[in-house]
Coordinates of C-alpha atoms in Angstrom, one line a residue:
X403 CA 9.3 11.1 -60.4
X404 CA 9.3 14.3 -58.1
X405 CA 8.9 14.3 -54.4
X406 CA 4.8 14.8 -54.3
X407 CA 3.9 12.2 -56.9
X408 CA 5.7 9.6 -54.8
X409 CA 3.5 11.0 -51.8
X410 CA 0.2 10.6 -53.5
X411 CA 1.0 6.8 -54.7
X412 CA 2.4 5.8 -51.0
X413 CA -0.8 7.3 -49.5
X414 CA -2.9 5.6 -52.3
X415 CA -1.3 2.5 -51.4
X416 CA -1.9 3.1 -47.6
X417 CA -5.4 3.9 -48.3
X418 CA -5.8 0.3 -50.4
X419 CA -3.4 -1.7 -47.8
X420 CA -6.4 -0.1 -45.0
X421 CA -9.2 -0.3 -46.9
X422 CA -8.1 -4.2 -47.9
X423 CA -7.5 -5.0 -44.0
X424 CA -11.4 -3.2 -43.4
X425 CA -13.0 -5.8 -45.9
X426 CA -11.1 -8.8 -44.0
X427 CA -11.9 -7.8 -40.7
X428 CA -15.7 -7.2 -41.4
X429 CA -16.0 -10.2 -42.9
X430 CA -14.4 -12.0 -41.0
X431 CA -17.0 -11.0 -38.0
X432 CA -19.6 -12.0 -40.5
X433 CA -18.6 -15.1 -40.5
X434 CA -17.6 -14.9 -44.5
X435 CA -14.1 -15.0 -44.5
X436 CA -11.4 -17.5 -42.4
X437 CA -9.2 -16.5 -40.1
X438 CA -5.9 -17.2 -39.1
X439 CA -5.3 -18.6 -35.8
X440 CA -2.4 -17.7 -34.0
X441 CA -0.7 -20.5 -32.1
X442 CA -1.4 -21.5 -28.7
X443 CA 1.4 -20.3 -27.0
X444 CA 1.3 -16.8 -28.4
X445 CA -2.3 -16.4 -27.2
X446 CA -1.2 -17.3 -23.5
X447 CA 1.7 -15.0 -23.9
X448 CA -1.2 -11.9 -25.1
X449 CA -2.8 -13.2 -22.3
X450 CA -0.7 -13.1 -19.5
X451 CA 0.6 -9.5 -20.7
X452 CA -3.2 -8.2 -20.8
X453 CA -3.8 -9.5 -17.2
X454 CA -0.7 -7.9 -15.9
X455 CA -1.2 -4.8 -17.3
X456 CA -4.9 -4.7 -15.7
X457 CA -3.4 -5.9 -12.3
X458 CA -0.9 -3.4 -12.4
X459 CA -3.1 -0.5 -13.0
X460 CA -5.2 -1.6 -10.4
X461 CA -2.6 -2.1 -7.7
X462 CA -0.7 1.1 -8.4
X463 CA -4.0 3.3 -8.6
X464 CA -4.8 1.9 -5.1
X465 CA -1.5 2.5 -3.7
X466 CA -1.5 6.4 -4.5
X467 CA -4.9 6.4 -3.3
X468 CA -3.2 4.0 0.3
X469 CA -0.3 6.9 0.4
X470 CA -2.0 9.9 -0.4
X471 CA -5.7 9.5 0.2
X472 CA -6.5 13.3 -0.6
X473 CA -7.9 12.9 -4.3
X474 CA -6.5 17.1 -4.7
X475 CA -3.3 16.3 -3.9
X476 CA -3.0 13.5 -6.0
X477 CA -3.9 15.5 -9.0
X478 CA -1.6 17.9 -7.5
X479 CA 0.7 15.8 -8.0
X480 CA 0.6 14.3 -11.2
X481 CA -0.1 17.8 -12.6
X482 CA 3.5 18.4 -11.2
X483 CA 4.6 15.0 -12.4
X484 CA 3.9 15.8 -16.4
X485 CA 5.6 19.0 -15.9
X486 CA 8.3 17.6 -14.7
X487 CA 8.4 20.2 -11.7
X488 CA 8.9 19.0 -7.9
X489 CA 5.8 19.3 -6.2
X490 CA 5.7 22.3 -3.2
X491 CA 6.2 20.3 0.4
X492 CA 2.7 20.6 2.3
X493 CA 2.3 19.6 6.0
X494 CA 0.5 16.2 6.2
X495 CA -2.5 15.4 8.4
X496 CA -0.3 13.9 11.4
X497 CA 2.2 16.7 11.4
X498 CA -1.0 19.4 11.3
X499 CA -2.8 17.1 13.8
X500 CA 0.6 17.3 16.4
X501 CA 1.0 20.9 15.9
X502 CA -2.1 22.2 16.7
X503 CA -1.2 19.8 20.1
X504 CA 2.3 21.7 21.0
X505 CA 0.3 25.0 20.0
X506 CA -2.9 24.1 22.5
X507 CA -0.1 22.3 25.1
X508 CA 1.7 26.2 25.1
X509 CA -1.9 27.6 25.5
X510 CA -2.5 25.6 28.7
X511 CA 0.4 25.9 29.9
X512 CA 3.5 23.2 29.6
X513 CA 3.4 23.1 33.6
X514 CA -0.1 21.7 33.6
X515 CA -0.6 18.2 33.7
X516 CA -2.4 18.4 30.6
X517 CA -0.4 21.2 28.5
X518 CA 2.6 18.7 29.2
X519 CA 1.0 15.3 27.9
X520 CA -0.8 17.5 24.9
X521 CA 2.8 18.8 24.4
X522 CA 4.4 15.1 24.3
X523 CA 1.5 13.9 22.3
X524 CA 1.9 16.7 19.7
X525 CA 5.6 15.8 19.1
X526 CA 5.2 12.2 18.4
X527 CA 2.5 13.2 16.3
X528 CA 5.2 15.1 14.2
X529 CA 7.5 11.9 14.5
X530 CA 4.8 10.6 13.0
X531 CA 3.9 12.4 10.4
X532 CA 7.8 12.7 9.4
X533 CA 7.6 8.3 9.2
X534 CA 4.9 8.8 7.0
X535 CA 6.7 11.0 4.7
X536 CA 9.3 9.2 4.4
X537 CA 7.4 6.0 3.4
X538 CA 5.6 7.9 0.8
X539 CA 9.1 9.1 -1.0
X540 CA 10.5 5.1 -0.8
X541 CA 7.1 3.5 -1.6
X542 CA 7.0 5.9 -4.8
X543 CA 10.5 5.4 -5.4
X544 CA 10.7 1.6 -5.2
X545 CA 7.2 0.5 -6.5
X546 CA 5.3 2.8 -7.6
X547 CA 7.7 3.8 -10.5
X548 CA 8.7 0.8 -11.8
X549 CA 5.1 -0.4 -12.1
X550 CA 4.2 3.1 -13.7
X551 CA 7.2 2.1 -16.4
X552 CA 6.1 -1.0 -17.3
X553 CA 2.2 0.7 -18.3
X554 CA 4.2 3.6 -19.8
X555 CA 7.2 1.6 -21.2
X556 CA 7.4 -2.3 -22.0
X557 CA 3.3 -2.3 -22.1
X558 CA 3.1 0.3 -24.6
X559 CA 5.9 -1.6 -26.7
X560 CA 4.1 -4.3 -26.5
X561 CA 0.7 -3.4 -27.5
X562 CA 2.5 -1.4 -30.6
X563 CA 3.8 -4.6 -31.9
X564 CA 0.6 -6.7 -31.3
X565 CA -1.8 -3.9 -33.6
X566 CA 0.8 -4.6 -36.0
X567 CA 0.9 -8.7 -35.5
X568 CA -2.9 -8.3 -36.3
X569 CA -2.0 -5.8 -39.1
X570 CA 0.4 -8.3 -40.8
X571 CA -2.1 -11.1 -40.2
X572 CA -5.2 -9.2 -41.7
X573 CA -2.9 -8.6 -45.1
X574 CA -2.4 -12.2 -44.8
X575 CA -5.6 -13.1 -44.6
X576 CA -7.0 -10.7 -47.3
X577 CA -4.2 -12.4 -49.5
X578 CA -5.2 -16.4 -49.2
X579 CA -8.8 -14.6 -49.9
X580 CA -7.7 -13.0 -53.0
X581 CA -5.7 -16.0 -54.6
X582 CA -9.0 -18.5 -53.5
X583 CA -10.9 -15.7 -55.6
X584 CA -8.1 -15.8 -58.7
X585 CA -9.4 -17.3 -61.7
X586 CA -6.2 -16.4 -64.5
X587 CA -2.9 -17.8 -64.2
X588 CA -1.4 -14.5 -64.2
X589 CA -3.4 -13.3 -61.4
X590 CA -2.6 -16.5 -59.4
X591 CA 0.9 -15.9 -59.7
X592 CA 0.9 -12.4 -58.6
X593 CA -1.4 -13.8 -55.7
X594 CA 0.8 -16.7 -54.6
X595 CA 3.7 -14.3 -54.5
X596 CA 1.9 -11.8 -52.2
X597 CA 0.8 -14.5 -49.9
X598 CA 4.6 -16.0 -49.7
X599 CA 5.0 -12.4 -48.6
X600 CA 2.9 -11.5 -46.7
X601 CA 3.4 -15.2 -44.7
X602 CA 7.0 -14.2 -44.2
X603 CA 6.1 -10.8 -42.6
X604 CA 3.7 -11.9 -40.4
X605 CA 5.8 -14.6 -39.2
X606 CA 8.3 -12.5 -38.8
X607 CA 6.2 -10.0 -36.8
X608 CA 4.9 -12.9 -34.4
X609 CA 8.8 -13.9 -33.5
X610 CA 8.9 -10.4 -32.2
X611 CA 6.2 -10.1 -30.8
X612 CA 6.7 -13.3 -29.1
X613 CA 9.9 -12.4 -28.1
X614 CA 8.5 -9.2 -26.5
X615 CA 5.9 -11.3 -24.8
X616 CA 8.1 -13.3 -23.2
X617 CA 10.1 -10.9 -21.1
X618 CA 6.7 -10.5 -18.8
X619 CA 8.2 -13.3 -16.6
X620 CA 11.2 -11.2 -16.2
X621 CA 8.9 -8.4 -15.4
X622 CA 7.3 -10.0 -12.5
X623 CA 10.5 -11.5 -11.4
X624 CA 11.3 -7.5 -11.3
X625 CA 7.7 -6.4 -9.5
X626 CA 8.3 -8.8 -7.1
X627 CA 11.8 -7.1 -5.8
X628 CA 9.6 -3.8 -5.8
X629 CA 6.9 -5.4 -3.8
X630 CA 9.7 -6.7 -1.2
X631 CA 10.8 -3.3 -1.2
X632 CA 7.2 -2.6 -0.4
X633 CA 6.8 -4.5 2.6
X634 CA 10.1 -3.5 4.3
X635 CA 9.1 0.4 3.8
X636 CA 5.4 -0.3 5.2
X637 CA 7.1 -2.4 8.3
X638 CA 9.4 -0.1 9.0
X639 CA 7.1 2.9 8.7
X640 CA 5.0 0.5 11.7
X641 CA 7.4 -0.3 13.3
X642 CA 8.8 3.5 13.7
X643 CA 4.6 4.1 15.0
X644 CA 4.7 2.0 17.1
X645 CA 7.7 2.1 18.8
X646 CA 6.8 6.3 18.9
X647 CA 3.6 5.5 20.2
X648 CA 5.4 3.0 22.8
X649 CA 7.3 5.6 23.9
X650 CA 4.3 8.4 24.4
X651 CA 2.3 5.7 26.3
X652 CA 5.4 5.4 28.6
X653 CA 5.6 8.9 29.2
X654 CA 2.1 9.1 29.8
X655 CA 2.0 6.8 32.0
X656 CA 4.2 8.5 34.3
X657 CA 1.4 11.1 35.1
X658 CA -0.7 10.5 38.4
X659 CA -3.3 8.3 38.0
X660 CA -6.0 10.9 38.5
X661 CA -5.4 12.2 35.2
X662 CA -6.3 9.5 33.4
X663 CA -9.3 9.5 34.3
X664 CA -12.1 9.9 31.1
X665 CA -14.4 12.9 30.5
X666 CA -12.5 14.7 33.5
X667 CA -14.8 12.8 35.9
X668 CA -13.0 11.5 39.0
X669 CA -15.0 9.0 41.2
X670 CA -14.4 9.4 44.7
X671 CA -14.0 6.0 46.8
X672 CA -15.4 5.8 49.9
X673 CA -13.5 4.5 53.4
X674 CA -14.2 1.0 53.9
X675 CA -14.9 0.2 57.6
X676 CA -12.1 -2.1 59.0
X677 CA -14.2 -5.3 58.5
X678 CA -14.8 -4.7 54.6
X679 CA -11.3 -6.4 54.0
X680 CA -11.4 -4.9 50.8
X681 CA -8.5 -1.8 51.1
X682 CA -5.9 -2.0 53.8
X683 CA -6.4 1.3 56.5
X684 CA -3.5 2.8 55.1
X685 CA -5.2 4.3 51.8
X686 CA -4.2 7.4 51.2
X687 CA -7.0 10.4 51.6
X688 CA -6.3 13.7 49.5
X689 CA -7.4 17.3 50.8
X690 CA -9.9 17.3 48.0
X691 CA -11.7 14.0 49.6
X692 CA -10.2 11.7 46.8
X693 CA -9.3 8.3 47.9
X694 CA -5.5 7.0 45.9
X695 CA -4.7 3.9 46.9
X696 CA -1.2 2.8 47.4
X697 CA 0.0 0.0 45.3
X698 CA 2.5 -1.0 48.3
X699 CA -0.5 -1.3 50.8
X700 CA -1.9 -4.1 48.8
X701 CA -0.5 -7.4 49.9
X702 CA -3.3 -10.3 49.2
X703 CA -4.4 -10.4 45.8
X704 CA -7.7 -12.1 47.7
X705 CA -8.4 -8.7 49.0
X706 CA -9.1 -7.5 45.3
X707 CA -10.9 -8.7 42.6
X708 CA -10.3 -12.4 41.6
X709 CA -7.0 -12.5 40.6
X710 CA -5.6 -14.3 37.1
X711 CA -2.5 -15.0 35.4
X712 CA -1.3 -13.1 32.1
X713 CA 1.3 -13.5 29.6
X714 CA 3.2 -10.1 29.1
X715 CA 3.5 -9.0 25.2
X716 CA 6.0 -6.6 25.4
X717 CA 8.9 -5.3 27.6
X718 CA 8.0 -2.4 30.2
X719 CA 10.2 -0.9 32.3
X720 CA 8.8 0.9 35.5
X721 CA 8.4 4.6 35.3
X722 CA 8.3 4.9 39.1
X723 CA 8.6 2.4 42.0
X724 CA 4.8 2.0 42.2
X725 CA 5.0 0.2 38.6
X726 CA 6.2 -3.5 37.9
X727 CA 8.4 -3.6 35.0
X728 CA 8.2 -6.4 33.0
X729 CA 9.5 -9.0 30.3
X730 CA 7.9 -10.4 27.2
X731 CA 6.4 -13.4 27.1
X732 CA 6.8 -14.1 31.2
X733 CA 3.7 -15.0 33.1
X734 CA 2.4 -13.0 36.0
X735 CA -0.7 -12.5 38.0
X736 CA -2.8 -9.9 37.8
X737 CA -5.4 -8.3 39.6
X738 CA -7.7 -5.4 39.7
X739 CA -7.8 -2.6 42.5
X740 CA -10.8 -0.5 43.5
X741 CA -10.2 2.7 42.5
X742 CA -7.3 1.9 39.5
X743 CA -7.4 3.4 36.4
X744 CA -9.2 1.0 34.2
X745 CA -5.7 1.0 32.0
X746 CA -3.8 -0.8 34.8
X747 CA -4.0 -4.0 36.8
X748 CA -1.7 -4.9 40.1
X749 CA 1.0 -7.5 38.3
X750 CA 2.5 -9.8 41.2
X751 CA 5.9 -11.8 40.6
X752 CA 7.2 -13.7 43.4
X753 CA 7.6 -10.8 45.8
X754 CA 7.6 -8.2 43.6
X755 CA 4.4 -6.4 43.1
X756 CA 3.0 -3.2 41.1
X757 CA 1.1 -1.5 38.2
X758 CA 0.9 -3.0 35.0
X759 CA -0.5 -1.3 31.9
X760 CA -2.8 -3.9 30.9
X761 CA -2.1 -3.4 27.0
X762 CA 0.9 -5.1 27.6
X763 CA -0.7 -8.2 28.7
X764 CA -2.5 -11.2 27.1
X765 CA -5.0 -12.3 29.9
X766 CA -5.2 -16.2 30.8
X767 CA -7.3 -18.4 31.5

């Protein structure tokens, strides 16, 4: 027997094998032919690994949109990905955002009041934008890979071996069929011999595949270290925002208070007469007929708005000596001051007394 007629009987025996397993399933949707049931256990096990693999697409599709929202650059991306080529490094939104700050800061003049906090703003911008690079490169590292290598790895293994369970339990099928249908003693034999076979390989092919099946505990044992990994990136990546954004706010709030004003509007406070009790004589008049009001002057809380107590969230230390600093979770009264920046209250502590930034406190009461 040459090479080519072996061919042309292995695909004629391919073609029967198929067209055998055809019959079976169609009747078997008909309703004409029984089917056998895989075991209860197996068909939790198919189960689970169906609803993993859906929850997994899900969650990883939503990250990469979460990390990079710019659909272009995703396909960008993956484009690079399949070629196995590292994608060109592009400036990111906050990096773009803090130059065009420093640039416009430079334009105005870094001795300008505000040159100098578009300046500072820009650069922590860039911190920033650096922070969220770097919690892109872990969050793809850590998670984003090994769920892609389950879809692209185990999953794949898996559904491969469960087309051929249902393979191996169609030829089973379509053999019980075939030895009910068997009417010579001859033809039962040959029948009751394929079925023993066909029996023994699809038992076989359900151990594997059970076997397979089984190591999706393992895999979310696995996901859930990724996910851990996860959350540390993400709080760290919040934590670095925050504590940058602590620090521009800081640094911001050591500018006069006329500045930070909104819409470049500055109200101008009249001079009380000496029986308005409301601002002691010595507020300070500017050339330009703006009233500032010194935090020192201001002795009786009563001589403000009604004063309140507040718990303070964070630490603050004083930029200047008009400013209180303060500790977290310490309670201290507050009060507002006619002609403050709406971003500050008076903070009072015994003897101690100055401006607080009032996103530092947790008002009371």
């Amino acid at each position: 027997m040459n090479i080519m007629d072996f061919n042309v009987k292995k695909l004629a025996a391919d073609a029967g094998t198929f067209l055998s397993r055809a019959v079976q399933f169609t009747e078997e949707k008909l309703g004409q032919a029984e089917k056998t049931e895989l075991d209860a256990h197996l068909e939790n096990l198919l189960s689970k690994a169906e609803c993993t693999k859906m929850w997994t697409e899900k969650i990883m599709k939503q990250t990469e949109v979460l990390l990079q929202p710019n659909p272009n650059a995703r396909i960008e991306e993956f484009v690079y990905e399949k070629l196995d080529r590292k994608a060109p490094s592009r400036i990111n939104n906050p990096e773009l955002l803090g130059q065009y700050m420093i640039d416009a800061g430079t334009e105005f003049g870094p001795g300008t009041a505000y040159g100098n906090a578009l300046i500072k703003c820009g650069e922590t911008q860039k911190r920033i934008g650096t922070a969220d690079r770097e919690l892109i490169q872990t969050s793809a590292l850590n998670f984003l890979t090994p769920l892609r290598n389950f879809i692209e790895g185990d999953y794949k293994t898996i559904a491969k071996e469960r087309k051929l369970l249902q393979n191996k339990r169609l030829d089973l099928d379509a053999a019980k069929t075939r030895l009910k249908k068997a009417k010579a003693a001859e033809t039962r034999a040959s029948s009751e011999q394929e079925l023993r076979i066909t029996q023994s390989e699809f038992d076989r092919q359900a151990e594997i595949t059970r076997l397979l099946l089984e190591g999706i505990s393992s895999t979310h044992a696995h996901h859930l270290r990724c996910l851990n990994d996860f959350v540390e990136a993400q709080m760290t990546y919040y934590a670095q925002c925050y504590q940058y954004m602590l620090d521009l706010q800081k640094q911001l709030g050591s500018f006069p208070s006329i500045y930070h004003c909104n819409n470049n509007q500055t109200s101008v406070a009249p001079i009380p007469s000496a029986s308005s009790n409301v601002i002691g004589s010595s507020a300070l008049t500017s050339t330009s007929g703006l009233v500032i009001t010194s935090p020192s002057n201001l002795t009786d809380p009563k001589e403000c708005s009604g004063s309140r107590k507040a718990r303070v969230l964070y630490d603050y230390d004083a930029a200047n000596s008009a400013e209180l600093s303060l500790l977290a979770d310490e309670v201290i009264t507050v009060f507002s001051v006619i002609g403050m920046d709406s971003d500050w209250l008076m903070g009072e502590r015994g003897n101690q007394k100055g401006r607080v930034p009032i996103t530092y406190l947790e008002l009371l009461n």
